[in-house]
CSV table of C-alpha atoms in Angstrom, one decimal:
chain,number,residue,atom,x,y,z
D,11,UNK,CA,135.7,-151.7,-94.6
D,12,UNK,CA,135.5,-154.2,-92.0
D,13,UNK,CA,137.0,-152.8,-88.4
D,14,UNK,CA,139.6,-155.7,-88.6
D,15,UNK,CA,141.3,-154.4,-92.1
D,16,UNK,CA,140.8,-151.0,-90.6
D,17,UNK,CA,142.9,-152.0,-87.2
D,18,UNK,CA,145.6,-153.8,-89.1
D,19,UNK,CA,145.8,-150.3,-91.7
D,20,UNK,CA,146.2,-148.2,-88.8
D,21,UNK,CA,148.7,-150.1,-86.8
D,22,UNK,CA,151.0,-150.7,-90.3
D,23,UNK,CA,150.5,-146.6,-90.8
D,24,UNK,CA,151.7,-146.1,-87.2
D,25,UNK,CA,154.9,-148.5,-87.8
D,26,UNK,CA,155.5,-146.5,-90.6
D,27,UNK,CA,155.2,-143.0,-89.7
D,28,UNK,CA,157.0,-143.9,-86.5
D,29,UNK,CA,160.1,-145.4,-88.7
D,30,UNK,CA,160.2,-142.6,-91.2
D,31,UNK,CA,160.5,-140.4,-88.0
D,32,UNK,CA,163.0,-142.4,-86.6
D,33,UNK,CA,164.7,-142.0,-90.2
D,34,UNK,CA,164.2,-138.7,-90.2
D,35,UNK,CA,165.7,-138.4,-86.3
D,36,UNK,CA,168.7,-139.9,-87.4
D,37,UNK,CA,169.6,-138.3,-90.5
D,38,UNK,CA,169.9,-135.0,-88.2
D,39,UNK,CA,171.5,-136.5,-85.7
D,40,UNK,CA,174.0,-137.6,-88.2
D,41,UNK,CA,174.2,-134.1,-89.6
D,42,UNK,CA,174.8,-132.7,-86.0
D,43,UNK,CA,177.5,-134.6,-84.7
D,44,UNK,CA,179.2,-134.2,-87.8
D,45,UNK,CA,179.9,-130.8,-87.5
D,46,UNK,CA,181.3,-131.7,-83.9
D,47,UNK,CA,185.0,-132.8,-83.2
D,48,UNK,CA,184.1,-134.7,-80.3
D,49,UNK,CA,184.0,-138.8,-80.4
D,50,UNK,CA,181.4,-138.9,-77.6
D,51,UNK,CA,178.5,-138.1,-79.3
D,52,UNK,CA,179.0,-140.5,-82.2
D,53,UNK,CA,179.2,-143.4,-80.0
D,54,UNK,CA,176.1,-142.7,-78.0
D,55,UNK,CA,174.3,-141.9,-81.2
D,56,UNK,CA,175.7,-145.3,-83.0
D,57,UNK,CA,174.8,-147.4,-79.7
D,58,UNK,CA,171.1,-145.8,-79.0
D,59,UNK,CA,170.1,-146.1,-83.0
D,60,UNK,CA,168.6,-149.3,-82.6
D,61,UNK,CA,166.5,-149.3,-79.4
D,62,UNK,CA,165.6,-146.0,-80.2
D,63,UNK,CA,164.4,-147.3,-83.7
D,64,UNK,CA,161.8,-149.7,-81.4
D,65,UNK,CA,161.0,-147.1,-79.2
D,66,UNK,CA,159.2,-145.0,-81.4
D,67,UNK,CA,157.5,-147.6,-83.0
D,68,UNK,CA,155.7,-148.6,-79.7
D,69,UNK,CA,155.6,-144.6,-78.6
D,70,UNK,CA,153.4,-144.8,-82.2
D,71,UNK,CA,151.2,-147.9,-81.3
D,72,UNK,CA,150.6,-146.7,-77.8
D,73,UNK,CA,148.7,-143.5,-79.4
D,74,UNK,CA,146.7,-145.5,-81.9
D,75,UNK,CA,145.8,-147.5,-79.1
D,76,UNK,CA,142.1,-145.9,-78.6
D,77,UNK,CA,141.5,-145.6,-82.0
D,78,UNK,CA,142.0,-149.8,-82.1
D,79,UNK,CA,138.1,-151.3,-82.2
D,80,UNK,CA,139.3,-154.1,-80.3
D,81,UNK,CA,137.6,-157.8,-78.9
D,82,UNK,CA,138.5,-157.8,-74.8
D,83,UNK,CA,140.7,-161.2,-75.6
D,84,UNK,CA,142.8,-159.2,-78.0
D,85,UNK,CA,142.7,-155.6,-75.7
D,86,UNK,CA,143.6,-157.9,-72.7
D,87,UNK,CA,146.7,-159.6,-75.1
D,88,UNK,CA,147.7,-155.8,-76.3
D,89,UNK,CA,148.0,-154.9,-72.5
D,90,UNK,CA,150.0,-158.1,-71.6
D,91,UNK,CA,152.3,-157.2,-74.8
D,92,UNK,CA,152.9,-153.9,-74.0
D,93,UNK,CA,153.5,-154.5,-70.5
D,94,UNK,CA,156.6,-157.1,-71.4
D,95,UNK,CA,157.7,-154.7,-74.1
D,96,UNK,CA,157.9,-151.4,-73.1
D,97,UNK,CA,160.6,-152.2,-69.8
D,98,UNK,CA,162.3,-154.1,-72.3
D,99,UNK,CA,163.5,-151.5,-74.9
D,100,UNK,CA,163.7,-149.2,-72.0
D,101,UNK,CA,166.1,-151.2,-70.3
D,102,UNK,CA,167.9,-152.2,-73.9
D,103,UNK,CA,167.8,-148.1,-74.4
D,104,UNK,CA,169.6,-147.5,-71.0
D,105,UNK,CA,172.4,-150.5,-71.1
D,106,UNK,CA,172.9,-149.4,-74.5
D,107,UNK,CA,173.6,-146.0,-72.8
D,108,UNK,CA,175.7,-147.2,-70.3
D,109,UNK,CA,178.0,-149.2,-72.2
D,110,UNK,CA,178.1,-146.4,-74.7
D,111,UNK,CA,179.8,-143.9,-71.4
D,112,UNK,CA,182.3,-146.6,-71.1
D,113,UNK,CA,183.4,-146.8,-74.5
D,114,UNK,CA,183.9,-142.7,-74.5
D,115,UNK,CA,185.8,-143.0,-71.8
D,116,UNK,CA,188.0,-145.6,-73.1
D,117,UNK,CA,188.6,-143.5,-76.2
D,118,UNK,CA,189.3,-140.3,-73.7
D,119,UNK,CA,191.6,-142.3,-71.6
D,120,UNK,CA,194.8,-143.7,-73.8
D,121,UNK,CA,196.4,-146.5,-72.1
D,122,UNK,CA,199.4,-146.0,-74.7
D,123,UNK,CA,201.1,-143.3,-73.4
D,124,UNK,CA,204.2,-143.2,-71.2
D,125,UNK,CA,202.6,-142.0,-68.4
D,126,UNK,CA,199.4,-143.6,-68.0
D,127,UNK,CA,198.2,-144.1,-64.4
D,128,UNK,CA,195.5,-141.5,-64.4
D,129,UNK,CA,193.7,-143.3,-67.7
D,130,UNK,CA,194.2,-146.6,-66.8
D,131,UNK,CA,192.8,-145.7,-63.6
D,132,UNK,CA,189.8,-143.8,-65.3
D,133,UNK,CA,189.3,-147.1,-67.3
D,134,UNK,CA,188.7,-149.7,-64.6
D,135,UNK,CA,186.7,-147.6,-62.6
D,136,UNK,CA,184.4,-146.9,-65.4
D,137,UNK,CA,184.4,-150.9,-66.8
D,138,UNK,CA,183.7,-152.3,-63.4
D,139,UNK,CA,180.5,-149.7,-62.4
D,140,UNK,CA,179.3,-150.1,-65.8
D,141,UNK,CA,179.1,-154.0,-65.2
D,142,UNK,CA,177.6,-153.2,-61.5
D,143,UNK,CA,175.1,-150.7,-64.0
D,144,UNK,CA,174.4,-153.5,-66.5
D,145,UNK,CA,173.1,-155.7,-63.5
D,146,UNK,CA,170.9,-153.3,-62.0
D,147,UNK,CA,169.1,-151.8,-65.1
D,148,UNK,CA,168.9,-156.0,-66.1
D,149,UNK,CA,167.3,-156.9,-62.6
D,150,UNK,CA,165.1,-153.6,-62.5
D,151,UNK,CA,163.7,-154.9,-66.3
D,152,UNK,CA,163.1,-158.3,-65.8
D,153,UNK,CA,161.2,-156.8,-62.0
D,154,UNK,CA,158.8,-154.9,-64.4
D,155,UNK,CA,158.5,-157.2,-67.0
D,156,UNK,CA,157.4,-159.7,-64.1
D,157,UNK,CA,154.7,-157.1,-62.4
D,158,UNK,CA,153.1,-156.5,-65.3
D,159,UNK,CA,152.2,-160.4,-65.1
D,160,UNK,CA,148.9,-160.5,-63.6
D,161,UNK,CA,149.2,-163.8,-61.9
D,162,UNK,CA,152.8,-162.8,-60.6
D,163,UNK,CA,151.9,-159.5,-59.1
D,164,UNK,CA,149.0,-161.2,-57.3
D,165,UNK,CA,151.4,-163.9,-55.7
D,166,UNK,CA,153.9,-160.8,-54.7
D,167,UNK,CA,152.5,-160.3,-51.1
D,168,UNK,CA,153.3,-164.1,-51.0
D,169,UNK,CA,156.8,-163.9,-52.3
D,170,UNK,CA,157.9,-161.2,-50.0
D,171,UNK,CA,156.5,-163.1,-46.9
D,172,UNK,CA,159.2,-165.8,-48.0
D,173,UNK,CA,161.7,-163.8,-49.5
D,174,UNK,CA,164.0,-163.7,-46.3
D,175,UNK,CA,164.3,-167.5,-45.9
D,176,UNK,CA,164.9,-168.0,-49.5
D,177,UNK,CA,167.4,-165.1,-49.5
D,178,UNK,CA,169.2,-166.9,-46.6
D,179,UNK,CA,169.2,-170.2,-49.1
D,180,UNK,CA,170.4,-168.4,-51.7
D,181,UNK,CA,172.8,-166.4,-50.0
D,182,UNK,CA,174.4,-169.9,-48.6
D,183,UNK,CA,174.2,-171.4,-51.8
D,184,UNK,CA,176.0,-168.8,-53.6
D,185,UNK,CA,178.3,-167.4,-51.0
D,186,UNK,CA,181.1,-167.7,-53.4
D,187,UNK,CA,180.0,-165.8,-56.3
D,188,UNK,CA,178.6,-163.1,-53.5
D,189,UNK,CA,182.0,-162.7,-51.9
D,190,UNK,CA,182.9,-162.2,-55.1
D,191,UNK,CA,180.5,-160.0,-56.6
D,192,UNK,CA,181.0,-157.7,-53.8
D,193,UNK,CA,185.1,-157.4,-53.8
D,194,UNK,CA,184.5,-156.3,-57.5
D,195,UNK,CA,182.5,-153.6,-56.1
D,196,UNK,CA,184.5,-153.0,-53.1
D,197,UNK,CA,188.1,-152.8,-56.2
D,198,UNK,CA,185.8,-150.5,-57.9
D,199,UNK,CA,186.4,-147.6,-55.2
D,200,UNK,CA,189.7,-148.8,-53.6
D,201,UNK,CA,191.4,-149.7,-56.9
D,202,UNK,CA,194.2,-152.5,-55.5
D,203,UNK,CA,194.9,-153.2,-59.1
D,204,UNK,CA,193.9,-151.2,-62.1
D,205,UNK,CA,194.0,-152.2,-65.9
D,206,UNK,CA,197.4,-152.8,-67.6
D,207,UNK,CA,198.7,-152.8,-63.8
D,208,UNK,CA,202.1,-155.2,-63.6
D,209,UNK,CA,201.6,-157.7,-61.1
D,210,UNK,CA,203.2,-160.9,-59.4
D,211,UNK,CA,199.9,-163.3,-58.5
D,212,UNK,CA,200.0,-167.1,-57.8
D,213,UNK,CA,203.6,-166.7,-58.5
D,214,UNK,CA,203.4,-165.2,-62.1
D,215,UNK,CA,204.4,-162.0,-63.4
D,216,UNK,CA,202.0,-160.5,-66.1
D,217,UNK,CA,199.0,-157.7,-66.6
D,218,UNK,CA,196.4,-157.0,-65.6
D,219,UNK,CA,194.3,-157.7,-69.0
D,220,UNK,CA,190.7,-157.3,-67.8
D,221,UNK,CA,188.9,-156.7,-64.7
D,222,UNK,CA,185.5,-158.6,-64.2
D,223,UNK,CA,182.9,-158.7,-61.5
D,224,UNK,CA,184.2,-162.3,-60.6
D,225,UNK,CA,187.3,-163.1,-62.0
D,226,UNK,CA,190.5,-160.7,-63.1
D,227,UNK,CA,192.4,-162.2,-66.2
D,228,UNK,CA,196.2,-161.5,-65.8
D,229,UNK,CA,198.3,-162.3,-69.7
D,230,UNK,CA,201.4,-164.0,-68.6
D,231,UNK,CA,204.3,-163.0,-70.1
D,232,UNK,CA,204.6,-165.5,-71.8
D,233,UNK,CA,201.0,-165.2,-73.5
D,234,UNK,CA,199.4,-167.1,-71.2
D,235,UNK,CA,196.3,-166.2,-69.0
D,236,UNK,CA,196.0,-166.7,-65.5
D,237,UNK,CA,191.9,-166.3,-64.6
D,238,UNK,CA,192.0,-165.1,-60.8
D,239,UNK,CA,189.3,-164.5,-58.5
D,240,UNK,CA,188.7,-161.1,-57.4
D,241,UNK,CA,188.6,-162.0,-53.4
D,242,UNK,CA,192.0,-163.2,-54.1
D,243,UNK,CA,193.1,-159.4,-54.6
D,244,UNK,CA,191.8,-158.1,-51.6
D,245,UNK,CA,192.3,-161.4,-49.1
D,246,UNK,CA,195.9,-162.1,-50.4
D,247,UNK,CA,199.3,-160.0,-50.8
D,248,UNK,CA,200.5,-160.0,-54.3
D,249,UNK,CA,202.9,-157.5,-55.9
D,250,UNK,CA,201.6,-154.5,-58.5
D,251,UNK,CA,205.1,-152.8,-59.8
D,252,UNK,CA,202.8,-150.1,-60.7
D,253,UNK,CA,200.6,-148.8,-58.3
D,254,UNK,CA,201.7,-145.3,-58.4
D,255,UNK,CA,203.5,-145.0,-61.3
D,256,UNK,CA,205.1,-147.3,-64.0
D,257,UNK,CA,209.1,-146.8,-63.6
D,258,UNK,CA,210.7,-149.3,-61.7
D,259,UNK,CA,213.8,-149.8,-60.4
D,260,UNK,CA,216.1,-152.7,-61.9
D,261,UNK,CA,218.8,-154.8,-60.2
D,262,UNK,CA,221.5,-156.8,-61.6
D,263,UNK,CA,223.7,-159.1,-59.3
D,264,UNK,CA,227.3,-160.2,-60.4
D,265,UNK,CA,229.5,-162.2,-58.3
D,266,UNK,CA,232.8,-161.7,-58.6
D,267,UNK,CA,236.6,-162.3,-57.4
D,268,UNK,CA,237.0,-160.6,-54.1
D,269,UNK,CA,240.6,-159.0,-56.2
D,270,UNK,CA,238.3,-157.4,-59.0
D,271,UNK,CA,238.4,-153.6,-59.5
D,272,UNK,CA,235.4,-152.2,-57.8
D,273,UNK,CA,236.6,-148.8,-58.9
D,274,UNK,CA,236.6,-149.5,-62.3
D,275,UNK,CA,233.9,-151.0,-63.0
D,276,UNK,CA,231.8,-148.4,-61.5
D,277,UNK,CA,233.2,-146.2,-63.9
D,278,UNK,CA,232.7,-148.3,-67.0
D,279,UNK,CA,229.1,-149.0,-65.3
D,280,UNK,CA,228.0,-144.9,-64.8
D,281,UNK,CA,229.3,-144.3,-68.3
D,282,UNK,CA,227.3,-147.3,-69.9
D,283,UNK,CA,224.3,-147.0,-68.4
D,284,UNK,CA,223.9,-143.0,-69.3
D,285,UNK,CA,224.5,-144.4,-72.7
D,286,UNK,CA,221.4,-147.2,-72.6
D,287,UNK,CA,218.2,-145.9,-74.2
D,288,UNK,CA,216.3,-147.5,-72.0
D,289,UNK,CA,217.7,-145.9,-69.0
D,290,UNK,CA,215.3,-142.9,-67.7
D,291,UNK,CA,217.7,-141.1,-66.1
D,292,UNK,CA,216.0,-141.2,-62.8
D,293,UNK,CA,218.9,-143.0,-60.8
D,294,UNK,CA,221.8,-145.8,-60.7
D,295,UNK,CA,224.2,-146.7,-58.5
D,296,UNK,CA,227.0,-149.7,-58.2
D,297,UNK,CA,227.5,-151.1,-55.1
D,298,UNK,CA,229.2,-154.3,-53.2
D,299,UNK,CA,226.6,-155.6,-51.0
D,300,UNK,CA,228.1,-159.3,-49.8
D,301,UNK,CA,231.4,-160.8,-49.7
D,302,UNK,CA,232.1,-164.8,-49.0
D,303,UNK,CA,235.6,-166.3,-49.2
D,304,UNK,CA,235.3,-167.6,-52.9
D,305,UNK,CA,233.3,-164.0,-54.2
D,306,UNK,CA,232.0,-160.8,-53.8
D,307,UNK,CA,228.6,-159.3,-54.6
D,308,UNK,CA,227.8,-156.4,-56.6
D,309,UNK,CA,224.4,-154.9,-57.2
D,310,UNK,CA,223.9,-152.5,-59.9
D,311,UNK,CA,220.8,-150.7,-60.2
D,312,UNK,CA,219.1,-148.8,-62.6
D,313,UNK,CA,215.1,-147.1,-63.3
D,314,UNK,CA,213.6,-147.8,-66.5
D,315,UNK,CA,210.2,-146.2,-67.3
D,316,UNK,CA,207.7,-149.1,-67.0
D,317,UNK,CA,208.7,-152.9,-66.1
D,318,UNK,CA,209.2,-154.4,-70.1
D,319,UNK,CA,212.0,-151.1,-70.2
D,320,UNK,CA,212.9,-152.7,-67.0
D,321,UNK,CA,213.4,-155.9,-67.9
D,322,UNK,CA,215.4,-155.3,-70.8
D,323,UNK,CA,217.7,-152.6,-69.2
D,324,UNK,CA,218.5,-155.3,-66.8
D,325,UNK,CA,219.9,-158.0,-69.7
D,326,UNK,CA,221.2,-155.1,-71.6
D,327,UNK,CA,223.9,-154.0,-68.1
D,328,UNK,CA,224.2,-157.8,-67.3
D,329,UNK,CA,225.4,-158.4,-70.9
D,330,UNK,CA,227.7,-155.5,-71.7
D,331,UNK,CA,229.2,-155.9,-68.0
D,332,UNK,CA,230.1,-159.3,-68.7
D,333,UNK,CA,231.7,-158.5,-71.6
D,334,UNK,CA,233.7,-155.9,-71.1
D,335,UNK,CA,235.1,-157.8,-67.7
D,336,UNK,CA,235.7,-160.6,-69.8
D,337,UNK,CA,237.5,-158.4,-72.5
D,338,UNK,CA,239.1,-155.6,-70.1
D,339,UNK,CA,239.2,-157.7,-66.5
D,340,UNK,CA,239.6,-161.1,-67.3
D,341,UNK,CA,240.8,-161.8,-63.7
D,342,UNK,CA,237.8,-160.3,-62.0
D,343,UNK,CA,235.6,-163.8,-62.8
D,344,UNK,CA,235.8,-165.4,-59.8
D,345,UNK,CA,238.4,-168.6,-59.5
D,346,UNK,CA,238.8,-171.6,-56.9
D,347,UNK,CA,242.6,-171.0,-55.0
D,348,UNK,CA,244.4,-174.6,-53.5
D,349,UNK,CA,248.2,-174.5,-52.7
D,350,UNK,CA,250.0,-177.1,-54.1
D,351,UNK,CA,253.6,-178.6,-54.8
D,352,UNK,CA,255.4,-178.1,-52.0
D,353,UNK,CA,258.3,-180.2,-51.3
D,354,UNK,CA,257.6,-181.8,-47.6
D,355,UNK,CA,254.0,-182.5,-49.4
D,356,UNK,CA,255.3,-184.7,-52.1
D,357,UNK,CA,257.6,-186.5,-49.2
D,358,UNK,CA,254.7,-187.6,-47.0
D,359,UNK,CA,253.1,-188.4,-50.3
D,360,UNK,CA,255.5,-191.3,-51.3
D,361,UNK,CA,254.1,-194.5,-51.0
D,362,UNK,CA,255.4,-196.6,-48.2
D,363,UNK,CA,257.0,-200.2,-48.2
D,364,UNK,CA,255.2,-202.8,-45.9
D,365,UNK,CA,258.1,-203.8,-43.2
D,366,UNK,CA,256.0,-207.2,-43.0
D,367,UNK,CA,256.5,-208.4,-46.1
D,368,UNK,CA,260.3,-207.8,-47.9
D,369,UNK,CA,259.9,-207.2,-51.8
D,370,UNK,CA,259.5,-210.2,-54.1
D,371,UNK,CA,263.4,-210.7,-55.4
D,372,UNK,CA,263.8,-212.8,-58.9
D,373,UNK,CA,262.7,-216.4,-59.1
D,374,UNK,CA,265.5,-218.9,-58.6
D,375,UNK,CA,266.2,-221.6,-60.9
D,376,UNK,CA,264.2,-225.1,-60.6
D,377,UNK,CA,266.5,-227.7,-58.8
D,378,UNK,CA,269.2,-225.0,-57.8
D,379,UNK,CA,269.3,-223.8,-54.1
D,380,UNK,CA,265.5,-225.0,-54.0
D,381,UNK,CA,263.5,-225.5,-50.5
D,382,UNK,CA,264.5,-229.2,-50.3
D,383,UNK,CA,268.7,-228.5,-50.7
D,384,UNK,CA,268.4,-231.1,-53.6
D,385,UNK,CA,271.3,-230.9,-55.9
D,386,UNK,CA,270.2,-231.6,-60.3
């Protein structure tokens, strides 16, 4: 047979063998981890099927190599080929790993339990270094894939004479996306905000949705999304109501008439709030803290076990308060006081005559008594 048919058999019997082993790897894979409990070794095997898949088929070419009866055009092209392909399923193999570790620990770290600082704190660590990882195994590929370039790896001595002026371009260029780049990596370790985290930013109050190596994405409240730069975290103050843990502690302000029972409505309070659901039992208290001459203030507080319990704890007092002072305490609402009526007021009130001018008396009949003494 002519060597040509012969190289083309041998490289389609490699592709096969190499697929049916891959077949054949998978099927006990498949068997093993389902016999397990654990999550984790599902997802890395579902996440490093296909790469591996490609892996084996050029593990298979790679041995056939010698046994190819090749022309030098087509062993030079072979060599170029493999070069580009190799660092490429070995860098698709190991970002397939590493986004594979974040996914188990995502599924090992429930966000949607009460207490939940330790996972969500697991889970932006682990999202933002497997971004950093991504970047790196990316950078180190394309690096290979380059140097395996003839013409590129002969220029290199060229290129790294240079490479600290263009650097210093670059870096100018993209200072922006640098200073960011690197406060991702700096949150990574000191963790100002984590994932879920309630914060005020920019003057809105939301969560943290997701943490990038550029940008954060706070959901508003109201389903919005704010996009903030990452800098922004770690140049500017902001409020997170859940740095160390997620109960907060509510407020509610009434003002009031400076006659209302403060006695009793700390009672009514103490006993309502127990009542509330959404009360955690971790404090509460009723107190005046300002007086003016037209009201008094009274702060109530209350914990709640993260800040949406918050929130509606605080509407929940505000309304039931209200209510039962307007049903029990009607007088307690604050009013406006002015004396009036008295008798030397309405005196000095009544209107007073001009001296000048006597008051108009009744018109006298035409041609009688008139100006001129004129009898009719």
């Amino acid at each position: 047979m002519p060597e040509p048919i012969i190289s083309v058999a041998l490289i389609a019997l490699a592709i096969v063998i190499a697929l049916a082993a891959h077949a054949l790897f998978v099927r006990l894979l498949r068997r093993i981890t389902r016999n397990t409990s654990f999550l984790a070794d599902d997802v890395l095997f579902r996440r490093s099927l296909r790469p591996m898949r490609w892996i084996l088929v050029a593990i298979a070419l790679t041995l056939i190599r010698p046994a190819l009866d090749l022309s030098p055009t087509a062993d030079a092209i072979w060599k170029q080929a493999a070069g580009l392909i190799v660092p490429l399923l070995i860098g698709w193999l190991a970002i397939s790993v590493i986004r594979a570790s974040t996914r188990i620990v995502e599924i090992r770290s429930d966000i949607t339990v009460e207490d939940n600082l330790k996972a969500r704190r697991r889970r932006t660590r682990s999202m933002i270094l497997s971004r950093i990882a991504v970047i790196i195994v990316g950078f180190i590929t394309i690096c290979l894939m380059l140097l395996s370039i003839p013409g590129v790896r002969n220029i290199g001595v060229t290129l790294m004479a240079s490479a600290g002026l263009v650097g210093l371009a670059v870096g100018a260029a993209a200072q922006p996306a640098l200073k960011n780049l690197i406060a991702g990596v700096q949150m990574a370790f000191t963790e100002p905000i984590r994932i879920e985290d309630a914060v005020i930013v920019a003057g809105e109050w939301g969560w943290i949705e997701e943490i990038k190596l550029t940008y954060v994405v706070v959901k508003v409240w109201d389903e919005r999304r704010l996009i903030v730069p990452v800098s922004k975290f770690l140049e500017e103050p902001f409020q997170n109501w859940t740095r160390e843990s997620a109960g907060l502690l509510g407020s509610v302000f009434l003002y009031l008439d400076p006659s209302a029972d403060v006695a009793r409505l700390r009672a009514y309070f103490e006993d309502m709030v127990v009542k509330e659901p959404l009360f955690d039992g971790r404090g509460k208290a009723l107190q005046v803290t300002d007086v003016s001459a037209q009201a008094i203030e009274i702060r109530m507080l209350a914990t709640a076990a993260n800040s949406p319990k918050t929130f509606d704890l605080r509407c929940a007092i505000r309304e039931k308060m209200l209510a039962f002072i307007r049903d029990e305490m009607p007088a307690a609402f604050p009013r406006t006081r002015a004396e009036l009526g008295q008798a030397e007021w309405k005196r000095d009130a009544e209107p007073i005559r001009d001296p000048v001018r006597p008051p108009r008396s009744a018109p006298q009949e035409e041609g009688i008594g008139g100006p001129s003494g004129e009898g009719g």
